[in-house]
Amino acid sequence: MESLCIIVPIFNEEEAIPEFPQAFSSYFQSSALNPTVLLVNDGSKDSSLQRIKELCASNDRFQYISLEKNSGLSAAIKAGFDVATSSYVGYIDADLQTVPNDFLKLEPFLNEFDLVLGDRSASRKDSFVKNLSSRIANNFRDFMLNDGVNDSGCPLKILKRDLAVSLPFFKGMHRFIPALVLIYGGKVKQVPVSHFPRMTGKSKFNLWNRLLSPLQDTFAVWWMSKRKISYKVAESNLPTDAKVKQ
């Protein structure tokens, strides 16, 4: 049976964690993928880790790992992908501005696509500055990478686990998962999803990490797209059960 592990990176989100069981309840009941949730504590300085442990002790749908120190969002996502053993891995932010039930909108496309992600464009409930910086970064990314994705940073994604662990990871990589999937020959599908105002905690983003840093990272991904090695084996005398990775 196909399965799904949803990665939730957590850095100082103590107020949000008690909301998780109710937030995920409807999705757990409706999903065909027998989902579990992996909470990745990214070196929180508040009581997040204690609340994570309490939640995992009371609900076996939730598991956790805790990183030695704060390593950043991309590292937390990568750690979750690496330890997951499911057929698919998902991702959602701890602030629950996107909702777990919207994973149901992504599931029908998993047989055809390697990555299915949400698109918040029509319903974003962020500040003017946050919306503007995201729009600029998305437009520049699409111009440079031609990935055709409206909302690359949407924190609602499901992708094949084998593909997820093969992607190159670096700081800020989480913004470029769709582009990297396309570079590696995968197929990507966008699905409109809901978006809500942040109800707990504080945003970890500012002008630098929402705009200037992503613009720099775009050049790095563009460079990778031009330098990627690609080949196909024409013939071989290897045993038929031997697998050649390409």
C-alpha positions as CSV (number, residue, x, y, z in Angstrom):
1,M,0.0,0.0,0.0
2,E,1.3,3.4,-0.9
3,S,2.0,5.7,2.1
4,L,2.8,9.3,2.8
5,C,5.0,11.0,5.4
6,I,4.3,14.7,5.8
7,I,7.3,16.7,7.0
8,V,6.5,19.7,9.3
9,P,9.6,21.8,10.1
10,I,9.4,23.5,13.4
11,F,11.3,26.4,14.8
12,N,9.8,28.2,17.8
13,E,6.2,27.2,17.1
14,E,5.1,26.3,20.6
15,E,1.7,27.9,20.2
16,A,0.9,26.0,17.0
17,I,1.8,22.4,18.0
18,P,-1.3,21.7,20.2
19,E,-3.5,22.6,17.2
20,F,-2.0,19.8,15.0
21,P,-4.2,16.9,16.0
22,Q,-7.4,18.7,15.2
23,A,-5.9,20.3,12.0
24,F,-4.9,16.9,10.6
25,S,-7.8,14.9,11.9
26,S,-10.1,15.3,8.8
27,Y,-7.2,14.6,6.4
28,F,-6.2,11.4,8.3
29,Q,-9.7,10.1,8.0
30,S,-10.1,10.9,4.3
31,S,-6.7,10.2,2.7
32,A,-6.1,7.0,0.8
33,L,-2.3,7.2,1.6
34,N,-2.3,6.2,5.3
35,P,-0.5,9.4,6.1
36,T,1.8,10.1,9.1
37,V,3.4,13.3,10.2
38,L,7.1,13.8,11.0
39,L,7.7,16.9,13.1
40,V,11.3,18.1,12.6
41,N,12.4,20.3,15.5
42,D,15.0,22.7,14.0
43,G,16.8,23.7,17.2
44,S,13.8,25.6,18.7
45,K,14.6,27.8,21.7
46,D,11.1,27.8,23.2
47,S,9.1,24.9,24.5
48,S,8.4,23.4,21.0
49,L,10.4,20.2,21.6
50,Q,8.5,19.4,24.8
51,R,5.2,20.0,23.2
52,I,6.3,17.8,20.2
53,K,7.2,15.0,22.6
54,E,3.8,15.3,24.4
55,L,1.9,15.2,21.1
56,C,3.9,12.2,19.8
57,A,3.3,10.3,23.0
58,S,-0.4,10.7,22.8
59,N,-1.0,10.2,19.0
60,D,0.9,7.5,17.0
61,R,0.2,9.3,13.7
62,F,2.9,11.8,14.8
63,Q,6.6,11.2,15.1
64,Y,9.6,13.5,15.5
65,I,13.2,14.1,15.1
66,S,15.1,16.9,16.7
67,L,18.1,18.5,15.0
68,E,21.2,19.3,17.1
69,K,21.0,23.0,16.3
70,N,19.0,25.4,14.1
71,S,20.0,24.6,10.6
72,G,17.4,26.3,8.5
73,L,14.2,25.4,6.7
74,S,15.8,23.5,3.8
75,A,17.9,21.4,6.1
76,A,14.9,20.5,8.2
77,I,13.0,19.4,5.1
78,K,16.0,17.5,3.8
79,A,16.4,15.7,7.2
80,G,12.7,14.7,7.0
81,F,13.0,13.4,3.5
82,D,16.1,11.4,4.4
83,V,14.5,9.5,7.4
84,A,11.1,8.9,5.8
85,T,10.4,5.4,4.6
86,S,7.1,6.1,2.8
87,S,6.2,6.0,-0.9
88,Y,5.6,9.7,-0.9
89,V,6.8,12.6,1.2
90,G,4.8,15.8,1.8
91,Y,5.6,19.2,3.3
92,I,3.5,21.7,5.1
93,D,4.5,24.7,7.3
94,A,3.8,24.6,11.1
95,D,1.9,27.9,10.9
96,L,-1.0,26.1,9.1
97,Q,-1.6,29.0,6.8
98,T,-2.2,26.2,4.3
99,V,-4.4,23.4,5.7
100,P,-3.7,19.6,5.7
101,N,-7.1,18.8,4.2
102,D,-5.9,20.4,1.0
103,F,-3.5,17.5,0.5
104,L,-6.7,15.8,-0.7
105,K,-6.7,18.1,-3.7
106,L,-3.1,16.9,-4.6
107,E,-3.6,13.2,-4.2
108,P,-5.6,12.5,-7.4
109,F,-2.6,13.6,-9.5
110,L,0.1,11.5,-7.9
111,N,0.0,8.6,-10.4
112,E,0.7,11.0,-13.3
113,F,3.1,13.5,-11.8
114,D,6.3,13.3,-9.7
115,L,5.5,16.5,-7.7
116,V,2.1,18.0,-7.0
117,L,2.1,21.3,-5.2
118,G,-0.4,23.9,-4.1
119,D,-0.9,27.3,-5.7
120,R,-2.0,30.1,-3.2
121,S,-2.0,32.8,-5.9
122,A,-5.8,33.4,-5.8
123,S,-6.2,33.3,-2.1
124,R,-3.0,34.6,-0.3
125,K,-3.6,36.3,3.0
126,D,-0.2,37.8,3.6
127,S,0.9,41.3,4.0
128,F,1.4,43.6,1.0
129,V,5.2,43.5,1.4
130,K,5.3,39.7,1.7
131,N,3.0,39.3,-1.3
132,L,5.0,41.8,-3.4
133,S,8.4,40.2,-2.6
134,S,7.0,36.8,-3.4
135,R,5.6,38.0,-6.7
136,I,8.9,39.6,-7.7
137,A,10.9,36.5,-6.7
138,N,8.4,34.1,-8.5
139,N,8.5,36.2,-11.7
140,F,12.3,36.4,-11.7
141,R,12.6,32.7,-11.0
142,D,10.3,31.8,-13.8
143,F,12.1,34.1,-16.2
144,M,15.5,32.5,-15.4
145,L,14.4,28.9,-15.0
146,N,11.2,28.7,-17.2
147,D,9.6,26.3,-14.7
148,G,6.1,27.6,-15.4
149,V,5.2,27.5,-11.7
150,N,3.1,30.3,-10.2
151,D,3.9,29.7,-6.5
152,S,7.1,27.7,-6.1
153,G,7.3,28.4,-2.4
154,C,3.9,27.1,-1.5
155,P,4.3,25.0,1.7
156,L,2.0,22.3,0.5
157,K,3.7,19.7,-1.6
158,I,3.7,15.9,-2.2
159,L,6.4,14.2,-4.2
160,K,7.8,10.8,-4.7
161,R,10.2,10.0,-1.9
162,D,12.9,8.4,-4.2
163,L,13.0,11.6,-6.2
164,A,13.0,13.8,-3.1
165,V,16.1,12.3,-1.7
166,S,17.9,12.5,-5.0
167,L,17.5,16.3,-5.4
168,P,20.5,18.5,-4.6
169,F,19.9,20.4,-1.3
170,F,21.4,23.8,-0.3
171,K,20.3,26.7,1.8
172,G,17.1,28.1,0.3
173,M,16.6,25.0,-1.8
174,H,13.0,24.6,-0.6
175,R,12.0,27.5,-2.9
176,F,13.2,25.6,-6.0
177,I,11.8,22.1,-5.5
178,P,9.6,22.4,-8.6
179,A,12.4,23.7,-10.8
180,L,14.8,21.0,-9.6
181,V,12.2,18.3,-10.2
182,L,11.9,19.5,-13.8
183,I,15.6,19.7,-14.2
184,Y,15.8,16.1,-13.1
185,G,13.2,15.0,-15.7
186,G,10.2,14.9,-13.4
187,K,6.6,16.1,-14.1
188,V,5.0,18.9,-12.0
189,K,1.4,19.7,-11.4
190,Q,0.0,22.8,-9.6
191,V,-3.4,22.8,-7.9
192,P,-5.2,25.8,-6.4
193,V,-5.3,25.6,-2.6
194,S,-6.6,27.8,0.3
195,H,-4.5,30.2,2.3
196,F,-5.2,31.7,5.7
197,P,-3.7,34.4,7.9
198,R,-1.1,33.3,10.4
199,M,-2.8,32.7,13.7
200,T,0.1,31.8,15.9
201,G,3.8,32.5,16.2
202,K,5.9,35.0,14.2
203,S,7.1,34.9,10.6
204,K,10.7,33.9,10.3
205,F,11.1,35.8,7.1
206,N,12.3,39.4,6.2
207,L,13.2,41.3,3.1
208,W,16.6,39.5,2.8
209,N,15.4,36.0,3.0
210,R,12.2,36.6,1.1
211,L,13.6,38.6,-1.9
212,L,17.4,39.2,-2.1
213,S,18.6,35.8,-1.1
214,P,16.1,33.9,-3.4
215,L,17.2,36.1,-6.3
216,Q,20.8,35.0,-5.7
217,D,19.8,31.4,-5.3
218,T,18.0,31.5,-8.7
219,F,21.3,32.1,-10.4
220,A,22.7,29.0,-8.7
221,V,19.8,26.8,-9.8
222,W,20.1,28.3,-13.3
223,W,23.8,27.3,-13.3
224,M,22.9,23.8,-12.2
225,S,20.3,23.5,-15.0
226,K,23.0,24.3,-17.6
227,R,25.6,22.0,-16.1
228,K,23.5,18.9,-15.4
229,I,24.9,15.7,-16.8
230,S,22.4,13.6,-18.7
231,Y,23.0,10.3,-20.6
232,K,21.2,7.2,-21.7
233,V,22.8,3.8,-22.0
234,A,22.5,2.4,-25.6
235,E,23.5,-1.1,-24.8
236,S,25.2,-3.3,-22.2
237,N,26.2,-6.8,-21.3
238,L,25.3,-6.4,-17.6
239,P,22.9,-9.0,-16.1
240,T,19.3,-8.3,-16.8
241,D,18.6,-7.7,-13.1
242,A,21.3,-5.1,-12.8
243,K,20.1,-1.5,-12.7
244,V,22.0,1.4,-14.3
245,K,21.1,4.7,-12.7
246,Q,20.7,7.5,-15.2
